[in-house]
Amino acid sequence: MMKQFLDLKAKHPDAVMLFRCGDFYETYSTDAVIASDILGITLTKRANGKGKTIEMAGFPHHALDTYLPKLIRAGKRVAICDQLEDPKTTKKLVKRGITELVTPGVSINDNILNYKENNFLAAVHFGKLLAEWLSWIYRPANF
């Protein structure tokens, strides 16, 4: 399982990886230290399969809507890694993949956006001309 985590983490090394293990999202290594500090959750250790231990911190999967906004508001980029198959249907390692990449700059999740503040999203397409088009979305406060 740690090899699976490391392979997925290598694709987004600058993101805090929330790795789904059963009913929990777990973080490992430096991500665990960061998550523990920002989220106020316990930092512990677990075996990493090589006779050594690695830092770990986690929370129940149903608490994602509570903890994800805290990481984003702290300026962190978050990669959410979910189980892509039911563990009950396989005897091998459960297939996992990154299902969502959430950043402070691009989020449309109502649990992350502050509904008491105005929210803006802009997209610019650069082509042969300086800017070929601009798209602007405005979401007023209390919308």
mmCIF file of C-alpha atoms in Angstrom, residues 7-122:
data_model
loop_
_atom_site.group_PDB
_atom_site.id
_atom_site.type_symbol
_atom_site.label_atom_id
_atom_site.label_comp_id
_atom_site.label_asym_id
_atom_site.label_seq_id
_atom_site.Cartn_x
_atom_site.Cartn_y
_atom_site.Cartn_z
ATOM 1 C CA ASP A 7 3.533 6.338 -6.796
ATOM 2 C CA LEU A 8 0.458 8.589 -6.570
ATOM 3 C CA LYS A 9 2.263 11.181 -4.445
ATOM 4 C CA ALA A 10 5.014 11.421 -7.080
ATOM 5 C CA LYS A 11 2.422 12.738 -9.561
ATOM 6 C CA HIS A 12 1.589 15.704 -7.288
ATOM 7 C CA PRO A 13 4.562 16.191 -4.945
ATOM 8 C CA ASP A 14 3.517 19.734 -4.007
ATOM 9 C CA ALA A 15 0.034 18.675 -2.846
ATOM 10 C CA VAL A 16 -1.069 17.302 0.505
ATOM 11 C CA MET A 17 -2.319 13.807 -0.372
ATOM 12 C CA LEU A 18 -5.485 12.599 1.374
ATOM 13 C CA PHE A 19 -5.236 8.832 0.862
ATOM 14 C CA ARG A 20 -8.451 6.860 1.402
ATOM 15 C CA CYS A 21 -7.969 3.726 3.522
ATOM 16 C CA GLY A 22 -11.292 2.123 4.347
ATOM 17 C CA ASP A 23 -13.341 4.615 6.337
ATOM 18 C CA PHE A 24 -10.475 7.098 6.772
ATOM 19 C CA TYR A 25 -8.446 9.608 4.804
ATOM 20 C CA GLU A 26 -4.844 9.206 5.870
ATOM 21 C CA THR A 27 -1.790 11.373 5.297
ATOM 22 C CA TYR A 28 1.794 10.170 5.507
ATOM 23 C CA SER A 29 5.301 11.558 5.961
ATOM 24 C CA THR A 30 5.599 15.353 5.640
ATOM 25 C CA ASP A 31 1.937 15.565 4.569
ATOM 26 C CA ALA A 32 0.994 14.063 7.945
ATOM 27 C CA VAL A 33 3.039 16.670 9.801
ATOM 28 C CA ILE A 34 1.396 19.470 7.777
ATOM 29 C CA ALA A 35 -2.120 18.049 8.218
ATOM 30 C CA SER A 36 -1.620 17.495 11.939
ATOM 31 C CA ASP A 37 -0.494 21.087 12.409
ATOM 32 C CA ILE A 38 -3.228 22.728 10.304
ATOM 33 C CA LEU A 39 -6.117 20.449 11.259
ATOM 34 C CA GLY A 40 -5.232 19.900 14.912
ATOM 35 C CA ILE A 41 -5.328 16.114 14.532
ATOM 36 C CA THR A 42 -3.062 13.573 16.200
ATOM 37 C CA LEU A 43 0.269 12.799 14.557
ATOM 38 C CA THR A 44 1.246 9.156 14.969
ATOM 39 C CA LYS A 45 3.399 6.566 13.208
ATOM 40 C CA ARG A 46 2.755 3.346 11.330
ATOM 41 C CA ALA A 47 4.877 0.623 9.776
ATOM 42 C CA ASN A 48 5.829 1.385 6.192
ATOM 43 C CA GLY A 49 6.489 -2.214 5.159
ATOM 44 C CA LYS A 50 10.269 -1.932 5.354
ATOM 45 C CA GLY A 51 10.677 -2.535 9.070
ATOM 46 C CA LYS A 52 10.620 1.221 9.648
ATOM 47 C CA THR A 53 7.906 3.657 10.636
ATOM 48 C CA ILE A 54 6.443 6.678 8.876
ATOM 49 C CA GLU A 55 4.457 9.638 10.229
ATOM 50 C CA MET A 56 0.703 9.329 9.816
ATOM 51 C CA ALA A 57 -2.356 11.455 10.591
ATOM 52 C CA GLY A 58 -5.918 10.855 9.499
ATOM 53 C CA PHE A 59 -9.606 11.528 9.933
ATOM 54 C CA PRO A 60 -12.897 9.736 9.131
ATOM 55 C CA HIS A 61 -13.911 10.011 5.466
ATOM 56 C CA HIS A 62 -17.260 11.566 6.383
ATOM 57 C CA ALA A 63 -15.377 14.536 7.913
ATOM 58 C CA LEU A 64 -13.807 15.568 4.577
ATOM 59 C CA ASP A 65 -16.138 18.580 4.271
ATOM 60 C CA THR A 66 -14.868 19.775 7.659
ATOM 61 C CA TYR A 67 -11.137 19.307 7.092
ATOM 62 C CA LEU A 68 -10.663 20.057 3.374
ATOM 63 C CA PRO A 69 -11.638 23.758 3.671
ATOM 64 C CA LYS A 70 -9.104 24.200 6.491
ATOM 65 C CA LEU A 71 -6.271 22.913 4.307
ATOM 66 C CA ILE A 72 -7.335 25.079 1.361
ATOM 67 C CA ARG A 73 -7.690 28.204 3.508
ATOM 68 C CA ALA A 74 -4.170 27.516 4.817
ATOM 69 C CA GLY A 75 -2.989 27.854 1.205
ATOM 70 C CA LYS A 76 -2.389 24.150 0.579
ATOM 71 C CA ARG A 77 -3.001 22.272 -2.637
ATOM 72 C CA VAL A 78 -4.797 18.993 -1.873
ATOM 73 C CA ALA A 79 -4.897 15.761 -3.881
ATOM 74 C CA ILE A 80 -7.799 13.513 -2.884
ATOM 75 C CA CYS A 81 -7.044 9.860 -3.519
ATOM 76 C CA ASP A 82 -10.055 7.548 -3.340
ATOM 77 C CA GLN A 83 -10.570 3.809 -3.537
ATOM 78 C CA LEU A 84 -11.703 3.043 -7.082
ATOM 79 C CA GLU A 85 -13.107 -0.385 -6.281
ATOM 80 C CA ASP A 86 -14.951 -2.016 -3.424
ATOM 81 C CA PRO A 87 -12.473 -3.696 -1.037
ATOM 82 C CA LYS A 88 -15.003 -6.496 -0.483
ATOM 83 C CA THR A 89 -14.817 -7.535 -4.143
ATOM 84 C CA THR A 90 -11.040 -7.961 -4.382
ATOM 85 C CA LYS A 91 -8.490 -10.047 -2.555
ATOM 86 C CA LYS A 92 -5.648 -7.922 -3.893
ATOM 87 C CA LEU A 93 -4.640 -4.388 -3.045
ATOM 88 C CA VAL A 94 -7.557 -2.008 -3.621
ATOM 89 C CA LYS A 95 -7.098 0.148 -6.722
ATOM 90 C CA ARG A 96 -6.805 3.843 -5.853
ATOM 91 C CA GLY A 97 -6.515 7.021 -7.875
ATOM 92 C CA ILE A 98 -6.557 10.777 -7.521
ATOM 93 C CA THR A 99 -10.178 11.794 -7.999
ATOM 94 C CA GLU A 100 -9.898 15.495 -7.240
ATOM 95 C CA LEU A 101 -7.191 18.138 -7.069
ATOM 96 C CA VAL A 102 -8.273 21.139 -5.007
ATOM 97 C CA THR A 103 -6.297 24.385 -4.936
ATOM 98 C CA PRO A 104 -6.826 27.698 -3.148
ATOM 99 C CA GLY A 105 -7.084 29.492 -6.497
ATOM 100 C CA VAL A 106 -9.598 27.250 -8.215
ATOM 101 C CA SER A 107 -12.401 25.887 -6.110
ATOM 102 C CA ILE A 108 -16.110 25.904 -6.734
ATOM 103 C CA ASN A 109 -16.966 23.726 -3.747
ATOM 104 C CA ASP A 110 -19.566 25.433 -1.544
ATOM 105 C CA ASN A 111 -17.845 24.081 1.564
ATOM 106 C CA ILE A 112 -14.622 25.870 0.638
ATOM 107 C CA LEU A 113 -15.934 29.175 -0.716
ATOM 108 C CA ASN A 114 -16.919 31.716 1.910
ATOM 109 C CA TYR A 115 -20.571 32.493 1.240
ATOM 110 C CA LYS A 116 -20.261 35.734 3.255
ATOM 111 C CA GLU A 117 -17.744 37.151 0.764
ATOM 112 C CA ASN A 118 -17.863 37.865 -2.958
ATOM 113 C CA ASN A 119 -16.213 35.118 -5.022
ATOM 114 C CA PHE A 120 -14.685 35.591 -8.470
ATOM 115 C CA LEU A 121 -13.319 33.254 -11.117
ATOM 116 C CA ALA A 122 -11.585 34.440 -14.272
#
